[in-house]
XYZ file of C-alpha atoms in Angstrom:
719
model
C 28.031 118.798 144.207
C 25.449 120.690 146.778
C 24.288 117.452 148.112
C 27.735 116.437 149.100
C 28.319 119.972 150.795
C 24.883 119.344 152.701
C 26.015 116.072 153.855
C 29.280 117.207 155.424
C 27.649 120.486 156.822
C 24.877 118.925 158.461
C 25.330 115.112 158.463
C 21.727 115.072 156.731
C 21.578 112.873 153.464
C 19.252 114.616 150.794
C 16.690 112.133 149.696
C 16.777 110.957 146.138
C 13.872 111.272 143.562
C 15.341 108.627 141.637
C 13.119 105.856 140.421
C 11.704 103.135 143.075
C 12.787 99.415 142.903
C 14.512 97.249 145.311
C 17.904 98.776 146.859
C 17.927 96.732 149.677
C 21.240 95.136 148.819
C 22.649 98.314 148.420
C 21.535 99.246 151.638
C 23.044 96.790 153.457
C 26.394 97.273 151.424
C 26.160 101.001 152.340
C 25.693 100.107 156.020
C 29.172 97.888 155.911
C 31.215 100.816 154.122
C 30.030 103.681 156.446
C 31.216 101.638 159.627
C 34.570 101.377 158.118
C 34.843 105.068 158.487
C 33.191 105.600 161.826
C 29.750 106.429 160.607
C 26.120 104.618 160.444
C 23.055 105.323 158.693
C 19.801 105.888 160.470
C 17.017 103.553 159.959
C 15.110 106.055 157.934
C 18.151 106.628 155.533
C 18.486 102.424 154.941
C 14.976 102.140 154.460
C 14.716 104.935 151.798
C 17.892 103.446 149.958
C 16.020 100.115 150.087
C 13.256 101.596 148.151
C 15.306 102.911 145.189
C 16.138 100.922 142.153
C 19.624 99.624 142.172
C 21.245 102.496 140.041
C 19.971 105.337 141.835
C 20.480 103.662 144.902
C 24.092 102.829 144.424
C 24.582 106.476 142.995
C 23.289 107.798 146.465
C 25.193 105.399 148.656
C 28.487 106.176 146.507
C 27.841 109.950 147.232
C 27.294 109.496 150.903
C 30.634 107.523 151.478
C 32.599 109.895 149.413
C 31.342 112.691 151.438
C 31.889 111.268 154.670
C 35.268 110.111 153.844
C 36.439 113.538 152.769
C 34.878 114.992 156.055
C 37.225 112.856 158.155
C 40.252 113.099 156.007
C 40.020 109.495 154.515
C 39.919 110.264 151.004
C 43.732 110.504 150.511
C 46.384 108.222 151.380
C 48.293 108.759 154.771
C 51.586 107.224 154.268
C 54.227 107.449 157.226
C 58.138 108.061 156.657
C 58.889 105.207 158.691
C 56.786 102.113 157.658
C 56.595 100.458 161.045
C 55.335 103.823 162.867
C 54.858 103.842 165.741
C 57.258 101.041 166.043
C 60.912 100.729 164.815
C 61.294 104.808 164.766
C 65.159 104.823 165.334
C 67.083 107.469 167.451
C 67.220 110.584 165.568
C 70.961 111.020 165.618
C 71.202 107.380 164.543
C 69.172 108.010 161.936
C 70.712 110.843 160.605
C 74.220 109.387 161.064
C 72.757 106.443 158.970
C 71.956 108.521 156.032
C 75.168 110.232 156.429
C 77.042 107.160 156.065
C 74.764 106.396 152.873
C 75.898 109.563 151.184
C 79.710 108.844 152.125
C 79.532 104.916 150.772
C 77.636 106.331 147.715
C 80.734 108.589 146.891
C 82.997 105.368 147.585
C 84.552 107.047 150.750
C 84.555 105.588 154.406
C 84.065 107.263 157.753
C 83.811 106.031 161.301
C 80.548 106.748 163.522
C 82.729 109.476 165.405
C 83.695 111.287 162.133
C 80.011 111.228 161.061
C 78.594 112.487 164.173
C 81.130 115.227 164.160
C 80.109 116.200 160.739
C 76.610 116.409 161.907
C 77.361 118.258 164.816
C 79.525 120.792 163.170
C 76.574 122.080 160.746
C 78.702 121.695 157.732
C 76.134 119.094 156.317
C 72.698 119.846 154.998
C 70.786 116.866 156.784
C 67.771 117.414 154.513
C 69.773 116.598 151.346
C 70.866 113.243 152.378
C 69.973 110.110 150.354
C 66.459 109.068 150.845
C 65.832 111.819 153.362
C 62.200 113.292 153.486
C 60.793 110.933 150.813
C 58.790 107.713 151.145
C 60.740 104.603 150.697
C 57.735 102.688 150.332
C 54.274 102.658 148.433
C 50.999 103.311 150.751
C 50.137 99.408 149.894
C 53.501 98.449 151.642
C 52.662 100.392 154.504
C 49.256 98.982 154.725
C 50.653 95.283 154.420
C 53.222 96.007 157.292
C 50.221 96.607 159.855
C 47.957 94.340 160.982
C 44.250 95.381 160.848
C 42.702 97.802 163.372
C 40.871 95.713 166.097
C 37.558 97.249 166.735
C 37.158 98.887 170.143
C 33.802 99.967 172.320
C 35.162 103.659 172.074
C 35.812 103.897 168.574
C 33.740 106.747 167.101
C 30.062 105.941 165.379
C 28.601 109.219 163.954
C 24.970 109.065 162.759
C 23.981 110.111 159.385
C 20.257 111.061 158.800
C 17.791 111.042 156.116
C 17.018 114.588 154.955
C 14.380 116.137 152.551
C 15.106 116.646 148.805
C 18.014 118.045 147.668
C 16.418 121.382 146.905
C 14.672 121.585 150.331
C 17.734 120.858 152.096
C 19.569 123.331 149.931
C 16.986 126.032 150.810
C 17.206 125.363 154.494
C 20.824 125.402 154.791
C 20.917 128.657 152.771
C 18.477 130.369 154.857
C 20.117 129.272 158.167
C 23.412 130.726 156.722
C 22.408 133.661 155.086
C 20.257 134.667 157.875
C 22.661 133.761 160.683
C 23.403 136.503 163.474
C 27.039 135.474 163.713
C 29.596 135.630 161.145
C 30.575 132.818 159.573
C 33.894 131.203 158.981
C 35.541 130.650 155.607
C 34.373 127.444 154.796
C 30.660 128.268 155.463
C 31.129 131.416 153.396
C 32.229 129.290 150.728
C 29.150 127.222 151.138
C 27.054 130.284 151.126
C 28.473 131.454 148.024
C 27.673 128.171 146.375
C 23.938 128.106 147.687
C 23.423 131.633 146.535
C 23.616 130.829 143.071
C 21.309 127.693 143.389
C 18.661 129.615 145.743
C 18.888 132.765 144.000
C 15.130 132.448 143.058
C 13.761 130.811 146.021
C 12.791 132.284 149.565
C 15.258 134.767 150.915
C 15.762 135.578 154.733
C 13.888 138.023 155.977
C 16.959 139.761 157.599
C 20.595 139.526 156.825
C 22.217 140.643 160.227
C 25.879 139.723 159.188
C 27.199 142.548 156.639
C 29.733 139.808 155.321
C 26.894 137.680 154.231
C 25.218 140.577 152.624
C 28.353 140.866 150.322
C 28.359 137.327 149.505
C 24.869 137.369 148.325
C 24.995 140.719 146.747
C 28.292 139.564 145.044
C 26.148 136.945 143.134
C 23.560 139.336 142.433
C 25.878 141.952 140.851
C 27.364 139.459 138.706
C 23.912 138.454 137.320
C 22.377 141.904 137.228
C 19.822 141.263 140.093
C 18.618 143.835 142.562
C 21.019 144.468 145.567
C 19.563 143.673 148.902
C 20.239 145.150 152.591
C 22.858 148.001 151.268
C 22.439 150.740 153.993
C 26.098 152.029 154.343
C 28.884 153.022 152.228
C 31.031 150.320 153.538
C 28.416 147.674 152.413
C 29.311 148.751 148.915
C 33.134 148.503 149.507
C 32.637 145.093 150.903
C 30.650 143.980 147.639
C 33.433 145.566 145.511
C 36.162 143.485 147.664
C 33.910 140.222 147.426
C 33.396 140.311 143.670
C 36.914 140.993 143.249
C 38.035 137.758 145.037
C 39.333 139.710 147.955
C 38.453 140.024 151.764
C 34.835 141.193 152.348
C 35.696 141.532 156.085
C 38.004 144.398 154.992
C 41.033 142.891 157.217
C 43.367 143.088 154.285
C 43.205 145.221 151.186
C 41.956 143.942 148.010
C 43.191 144.373 144.395
C 40.038 145.226 142.516
C 39.305 143.818 139.333
C 37.976 145.779 136.207
C 34.193 146.313 136.522
C 31.663 145.831 133.402
C 29.804 149.289 132.786
C 26.384 147.612 134.388
C 28.572 146.691 137.578
C 29.819 150.175 137.930
C 26.328 151.441 137.462
C 24.915 149.068 140.091
C 27.559 149.916 142.813
C 27.439 153.723 142.184
C 23.918 153.808 142.312
C 23.564 151.983 145.543
C 26.313 154.737 146.966
C 24.347 157.244 145.752
C 21.128 155.881 147.342
C 22.643 155.408 150.836
C 24.378 158.851 151.033
C 21.301 160.453 149.576
C 19.405 158.959 152.369
C 21.711 160.117 155.141
C 24.758 162.263 154.576
C 26.168 160.939 158.001
C 26.956 157.581 156.171
C 29.792 159.654 154.582
C 31.824 159.349 158.259
C 32.482 155.769 157.629
C 34.689 156.613 154.387
C 37.520 158.045 155.983
C 38.418 154.706 157.762
C 38.973 153.063 154.645
C 39.957 156.226 152.466
C 42.899 154.502 150.690
C 40.788 151.258 149.435
C 37.865 153.960 148.277
C 40.688 155.754 146.250
C 41.636 152.746 144.280
C 37.941 151.729 143.895
C 37.248 155.220 142.282
C 39.844 154.340 139.990
C 37.938 151.305 138.892
C 34.416 152.682 139.104
C 35.063 156.055 137.057
C 32.480 158.057 139.326
C 33.083 161.448 137.470
C 31.620 159.667 134.404
C 28.100 159.528 135.978
C 26.843 163.134 136.956
C 23.547 161.803 137.696
C 24.702 160.108 141.073
C 26.257 163.208 142.721
C 25.936 161.607 146.269
C 28.104 158.825 145.243
C 30.659 161.409 143.946
C 30.625 162.652 147.347
C 32.030 159.391 149.054
C 35.181 159.739 146.561
C 35.628 163.261 147.705
C 35.579 162.355 151.071
C 38.306 159.653 150.460
C 40.435 162.362 148.459
C 40.378 164.676 151.437
C 38.730 167.297 149.510
C 35.775 167.132 151.930
C 36.268 166.755 155.795
C 33.758 164.687 157.584
C 33.943 163.735 161.265
C 32.341 160.165 162.150
C 30.677 159.008 165.326
C 34.007 157.455 166.376
C 36.030 160.540 165.786
C 33.770 162.722 167.849
C 33.990 160.203 170.597
C 37.593 160.042 170.439
C 37.908 163.720 170.436
C 35.889 163.827 173.677
C 37.880 161.101 175.364
C 41.115 163.055 174.587
C 39.789 166.046 176.204
C 38.980 164.091 179.286
C 35.042 164.540 178.754
C 34.549 160.593 179.268
C 30.448 161.262 179.831
C 30.169 163.251 176.591
C 31.775 160.725 174.780
C 29.572 157.848 176.053
C 26.785 160.212 175.275
C 27.989 160.414 171.743
C 28.383 156.600 171.195
C 24.912 156.084 172.397
C 23.978 156.639 168.878
C 25.724 153.373 167.997
C 24.729 151.077 170.898
C 26.983 148.165 169.527
C 30.151 150.511 169.517
C 29.330 151.897 172.718
C 29.105 148.424 174.557
C 32.454 147.345 172.741
C 33.822 150.612 174.149
C 32.426 150.139 177.829
C 35.703 148.790 179.467
C 37.766 151.495 178.251
C 35.114 154.530 179.080
C 34.727 153.038 182.774
C 38.557 152.536 183.330
C 38.940 156.266 182.236
C 35.806 157.784 183.805
C 36.303 159.696 187.093
C 34.126 158.807 189.814
C 32.057 161.863 188.928
C 31.259 160.524 185.561
C 31.171 156.848 186.029
C 27.571 156.683 186.926
C 26.847 158.795 183.526
C 28.884 155.823 181.632
C 27.037 152.922 183.526
C 23.744 154.665 182.847
C 24.529 155.083 179.036
C 25.648 151.217 178.683
C 22.609 150.468 180.614
C 20.214 152.268 178.131
C 22.052 150.564 175.071
C 21.821 147.096 176.275
C 18.234 146.769 174.951
C 19.408 147.978 171.279
C 22.353 145.983 170.965
C 22.626 142.431 169.502
C 22.611 139.367 171.471
C 25.984 138.337 170.175
C 27.587 142.096 171.659
C 25.962 141.448 174.944
C 27.237 137.902 175.076
C 30.859 139.175 174.164
C 30.661 141.875 176.733
C 29.401 139.430 179.351
C 32.423 137.248 178.686
C 34.935 140.005 178.888
C 33.690 141.446 182.114
C 33.967 138.059 183.535
C 37.861 138.253 182.536
C 38.283 141.699 184.272
C 38.521 141.108 188.007
C 42.269 140.407 187.835
C 45.043 141.374 185.397
C 45.833 138.565 183.018
C 49.308 136.846 183.140
C 49.394 138.061 179.618
C 46.719 139.714 177.358
C 46.253 137.659 173.775
C 45.036 139.510 170.866
C 43.249 137.430 168.241
C 42.365 138.869 164.900
C 39.321 137.619 162.637
C 41.863 136.184 160.218
C 42.844 133.874 163.485
C 46.440 135.709 164.004
C 47.662 135.920 167.430
C 50.026 138.010 169.647
C 50.409 138.667 173.222
C 51.514 141.426 175.471
C 51.582 142.504 179.075
C 48.091 143.346 180.309
C 48.487 146.810 181.783
C 44.713 147.604 182.361
C 43.759 148.164 185.903
C 41.139 145.633 187.051
C 37.435 146.762 187.196
C 36.128 147.195 190.851
C 34.550 143.877 191.868
C 31.117 146.022 192.777
C 31.112 147.201 189.315
C 31.835 143.701 187.323
C 28.897 142.526 189.545
C 26.491 145.274 188.444
C 27.313 144.835 184.580
C 27.106 140.769 185.078
C 23.691 141.148 186.685
C 22.332 143.670 184.169
C 23.746 141.547 180.897
C 22.463 138.315 182.627
C 18.838 139.854 183.000
C 18.817 141.346 179.426
C 20.327 137.872 178.022
C 17.730 135.747 179.851
C 14.836 137.925 178.310
C 15.733 137.217 175.165
C 15.836 133.798 175.039
C 13.156 132.159 173.166
C 10.358 130.527 175.277
C 10.756 126.775 175.237
C 7.048 124.742 175.356
C 9.206 121.592 175.598
C 11.666 120.413 177.996
C 15.348 120.979 177.581
C 17.112 117.958 177.373
C 21.014 118.515 177.434
C 23.908 116.492 176.616
C 26.476 117.118 179.121
C 29.360 116.950 176.635
C 27.940 120.063 175.139
C 28.331 122.216 178.192
C 32.019 123.048 177.541
C 31.686 124.045 174.057
C 32.351 128.118 173.829
C 29.367 129.901 172.527
C 30.063 130.310 168.934
C 29.765 134.186 169.011
C 31.849 134.124 165.438
C 32.548 131.599 162.694
C 36.133 133.316 162.396
C 37.148 132.112 165.575
C 37.115 128.234 164.074
C 37.958 126.077 161.141
C 35.864 124.134 158.707
C 36.106 120.425 159.033
C 34.729 117.501 161.150
C 33.818 117.772 164.851
C 35.638 121.116 165.002
C 34.701 123.386 167.767
C 34.838 127.018 168.617
C 38.061 128.523 170.090
C 38.012 127.972 173.969
C 35.867 124.888 174.042
C 36.911 121.909 175.584
C 36.069 118.196 174.962
C 37.145 115.074 177.082
C 39.538 112.760 175.449
C 39.609 109.365 176.422
C 41.530 106.113 175.423
C 45.343 105.228 175.837
C 47.021 106.746 172.981
C 46.566 110.223 171.326
C 47.513 110.330 167.844
C 48.158 113.558 165.793
C 48.277 113.850 161.999
C 48.833 116.561 159.582
C 48.457 116.126 155.787
C 49.273 118.526 153.009
C 49.717 118.513 149.216
C 51.573 121.396 147.520
C 50.188 123.357 144.484
C 52.922 124.108 142.325
C 56.271 124.197 144.307
C 58.210 122.157 146.907
C 56.511 122.555 150.193
C 57.815 121.219 153.604
C 55.566 121.378 156.526
C 56.538 119.940 159.791
C 54.254 118.617 162.502
C 55.752 119.069 165.985
C 54.795 118.994 169.769
C 55.694 121.136 172.248
C 55.293 119.990 176.002
C 54.743 122.238 178.796
C 54.351 121.691 182.568
C 52.131 123.232 185.333
C 53.682 126.593 184.885
C 53.852 126.724 180.961
C 57.339 126.207 180.993
C 59.050 123.684 178.353
C 59.074 120.143 179.013
C 60.584 118.697 175.870
C 59.537 118.523 172.245
C 58.939 116.100 169.531
C 59.506 116.997 165.902
C 61.739 116.328 162.782
C 64.757 117.163 164.935
C 63.869 114.946 167.828
C 61.982 111.747 167.009
C 61.450 110.635 170.478
C 60.907 112.035 174.146
C 59.490 110.381 176.885
C 57.353 107.801 174.879
C 56.146 110.312 172.290
C 57.354 109.348 168.875
C 57.255 111.016 165.653
C 56.772 109.383 162.110
C 59.619 110.886 160.186
C 60.103 114.018 158.407
C 58.604 114.459 154.462
C 59.996 117.171 152.888
C 58.259 117.467 149.496
C 54.234 116.802 149.215
C 53.848 116.788 145.154
C 51.316 113.902 145.820
C 50.553 114.848 149.113
C 52.174 113.611 152.648
C 51.597 113.218 156.191
C 53.161 113.094 159.451
C 52.082 111.947 162.569
C 52.859 111.795 166.309
C 52.114 109.367 168.992
C 51.507 110.282 172.447
C 50.705 107.935 175.376
C 48.205 109.766 177.703
C 50.214 108.218 180.700
C 52.996 110.915 179.939
C 54.277 113.361 182.570
C 53.411 116.864 181.857
C 50.340 119.213 181.976
C 49.874 120.512 178.348
C 50.660 119.073 174.896
C 50.626 121.702 172.019
C 50.297 120.145 168.499
C 51.680 122.668 166.080
C 52.191 122.929 162.298
C 55.413 124.603 160.976
C 56.061 125.824 157.345
C 59.520 125.241 157.060
C 59.733 126.277 153.382
C 57.391 126.598 150.374
C 53.559 127.579 150.089
C 51.603 129.060 152.900
C 48.435 127.273 154.295
C 46.291 129.807 152.278
C 48.344 128.530 148.919
C 48.735 124.890 149.115
C 46.032 122.485 147.241
C 45.076 121.108 150.399
C 46.088 120.856 154.164
C 44.442 119.307 157.325
C 45.281 118.639 160.891
C 43.219 116.123 163.186
C 43.548 113.649 166.155
C 42.980 110.229 166.601
C 42.325 108.115 169.811
C 43.208 104.453 170.188
C 43.878 101.727 173.022
C 47.433 100.043 173.315
C 46.079 96.793 171.676
C 43.996 98.167 168.513
C 47.152 97.777 166.131
C 46.142 99.043 162.724
C 47.723 101.312 160.340
C 48.965 105.069 161.586
C 45.553 106.231 160.137
C 42.440 105.178 160.326
C 39.020 106.997 159.824
C 36.995 105.062 162.981
C 39.598 106.350 165.116
C 39.497 110.147 164.125
C 37.930 112.220 166.764
C 38.308 115.652 165.033
C 39.643 117.028 161.700
C 40.313 120.658 160.817
C 41.375 122.728 157.807
C 44.674 124.637 157.917
C 43.655 127.889 155.999
C 44.859 130.863 158.115
C 47.557 133.548 157.580
C 50.888 132.846 159.034
C 53.516 130.337 158.968
C 52.862 128.550 162.192
C 49.392 126.972 162.912
C 48.069 126.085 166.472
C 45.028 124.018 166.054
C 44.391 122.873 169.678
C 46.237 122.393 172.979
C 45.588 119.149 175.135
C 45.446 119.596 178.916
C 45.475 117.063 181.830
C 43.359 117.987 184.889
C 41.923 115.856 187.735
C 39.239 114.382 185.417
C 41.781 113.238 182.888
C 42.830 114.786 179.403
C 40.807 117.484 177.389
C 41.177 118.733 174.103
C 41.052 122.674 174.078
C 40.649 124.401 170.630
C 42.759 127.120 169.635
C 42.573 128.026 165.987
C 45.584 130.417 166.045
C 48.144 131.014 163.668
C 51.582 132.890 164.149
C 53.545 135.008 161.680
C 56.866 132.921 162.219
C 59.582 133.779 159.597
C 59.291 133.257 155.597
C 61.250 130.018 156.245
C 63.038 127.642 158.580
C 60.383 127.816 161.215
C 61.179 125.193 163.923
C 59.764 124.202 167.053
C 62.967 124.995 169.179
C 62.605 128.542 167.986
C 58.987 129.288 169.052
C 58.831 127.650 172.451
C 58.398 130.843 174.520
C 56.126 132.584 172.308
C 53.886 129.547 171.727
C 53.723 129.101 175.538
C 52.748 132.693 176.111
C 49.666 132.098 173.919
C 48.689 128.970 175.241
C 48.855 130.251 178.879
C 46.813 133.125 177.953
C 44.067 131.214 176.289
C 44.278 128.314 179.034
C 43.706 131.122 181.872
C 40.873 133.042 179.955
C 37.043 132.074 180.823
C 34.982 131.781 177.839
C 31.253 131.675 177.929
C 30.166 128.304 177.007
C 26.765 126.732 176.182
C 26.496 125.908 180.249
C 25.978 129.885 180.655
C 22.644 129.745 178.265
C 21.539 126.499 179.688
C 21.656 128.063 183.054
C 19.851 130.994 182.257
C 17.114 128.903 180.504
C 16.747 126.992 184.164
C 14.541 129.772 185.340
C 12.305 129.781 182.079
C 12.043 125.978 181.432
C 12.354 122.473 182.632
C 16.118 121.291 181.805
C 17.060 117.946 182.132
C 20.624 116.033 181.676
C 20.357 113.379 178.661
C 21.738 110.096 180.336
C 21.666 108.147 176.991
C 18.287 106.955 177.071
C 15.465 108.020 175.053
C 13.015 110.429 176.761
C 9.223 110.001 177.083
C 7.880 113.228 175.451
C 8.872 115.579 172.717
C 11.938 117.925 173.820
C 14.241 120.328 172.791
C 17.868 118.396 172.497
C 20.921 120.373 172.726
C 24.150 118.446 172.040
C 27.139 117.699 169.903
C 25.038 115.141 167.871
C 21.180 113.931 168.369
C 20.128 110.608 169.438
C 18.285 108.587 166.599
C 15.151 107.844 168.950
C 13.887 111.205 169.922
C 10.184 111.371 170.097
C 8.226 112.781 167.234
C 7.706 116.587 167.606
C 11.284 116.978 169.113
C 13.465 119.534 168.224
C 17.375 119.149 167.850
C 20.422 121.727 168.013
C 23.591 119.896 166.970
C 27.141 121.161 166.605
C 26.172 122.616 163.260
C 23.219 124.555 164.436
C 24.590 125.648 167.837
C 24.840 129.333 166.549
C 21.163 129.375 166.482
C 20.831 129.430 169.991
C 22.519 132.862 170.231
C 19.697 135.362 171.374
C 19.121 138.264 168.794
């Protein structure tokens, strides 16, 4: 339902158009039900439900509760292998010995403890096949009965839900925001955009669609329905569209197996190609980069059957190598190989974004006699590049004064690998010059503020959302590199998965690192306990869903705690029916079952390419613990991945990310200080209308105020 998507994405509840009546009892019930999962309803929302007849009031309340329970992961049963977790978890070897003894006794044999331990140590026994291993030995109801109720604490999360406009208005608003976003969307938002594109097809459309992947999503709907395509101005736009409607990757990171196209669809695609190339033959230069994919697409489109579109046929001639075309990047690369760095910068000036993304390389390679020409070209390009490119370059140069301990590469699919940083540092005076120019250009693009800016301090350490690809969907999920303070006495990680068709074993593990990023211990299915950190037990099959937990006291020694999810065997993160990771915080005396929605601080999907997931790292500093989002996936091995086998590669990636300086919201706020009044929110309501920037907006902002919260921070990125 669109209403549920809107609630989960915006924390706004679409107003019901149901019959009027007295829904006050339903409003009271909703208020109590929401508090049980860590949410509360605004006064306006409760008043709205109170004015509805009982039936529509109950329908709206049920949908709201269902939406927020899914949002925090409370829609499934989170059972634990050891019913008393975090208490009564045995020593790992003692537990295996007990399971081994059960296997021997089941066969009528006898064995001493020493013989059993020797059998385990010899590796001649498959521990995962021992009786009762890896499968729940109790029901979820029995788990709940074994635990006291959670004791409410002052620090428990309470997330506010607001009343929105009608579903149609809210859908149109969200559609325009996503479709017109100036930053690439993540997978979850692209899925929402696809849903909204159908519902909003005949409504208002964004004046501009800057992100080409968004165009592919919208045009995919229009192609299937036979509507006019929008914003197609490159040959690659057509290729993205073909990938999108084939169920493939519109970002073109991975190849797509094209489906068969209906004749009207072939006509639309070929006509679009013909128009693009007919308007500018230079557009053919983009074809070479994806030549193999164009060949495969040509097998589906049959361009030779359509002589009325000769320019479209040229595209496939270039892909087959029958016609040679040099693109802009190729000409620049030829100049660089010839040592002509200044002329290479001049060539790239025709594509300001490409020039700025190549600036570091050009400046490193340029001899002293040509460096001024490169700087001049970069300076001239600043005014024509997007704000996202400017901010990316500003973050980049901020990390180029000294070599990194390790250079980390993270793809748009969130795969990560590291290597040595062999680049010479950029001169300090050059970094200062570039930073100053970028600061001036970015500041000039910030929108003028007629109201004071009221900033929640908690948002200042959130990394600028320059790309939705650097994050997962979920609840309270922040972009890669963002930091959030973690309070409480206990930190509890949870990981849930449900297999689609074949036996799948995921393993939640924790790697502990010291100040120098050296291993300081681990907790996993091979080691249930370490210095107070406790594992809930290994589950090896998730036909009906399974959860693993790890409890960590915040008094633990060590500097970094890295929770990870390993695929031991079975379906990938993209194949399983459902998978998620999250963390809770509690006090020592809160009790309660292993999972309680009120203590969930964040929950993210696990939907990346790879066999090992690194959602986040927890770092201890002078001010306490912080959660730092990673959103990374490692390739791993096809099966049998374990924390012991990946400690060094994990530590390298964690170190590379922790040592990198990210641009955060504090950077933009600092730029605003010279242009507007900036105030720090202290929890009290302001006396005048403000522009609020924070994780979530307070309920009592004055009339006329505007709020930018977690789901809208990308709108602050200057165009």
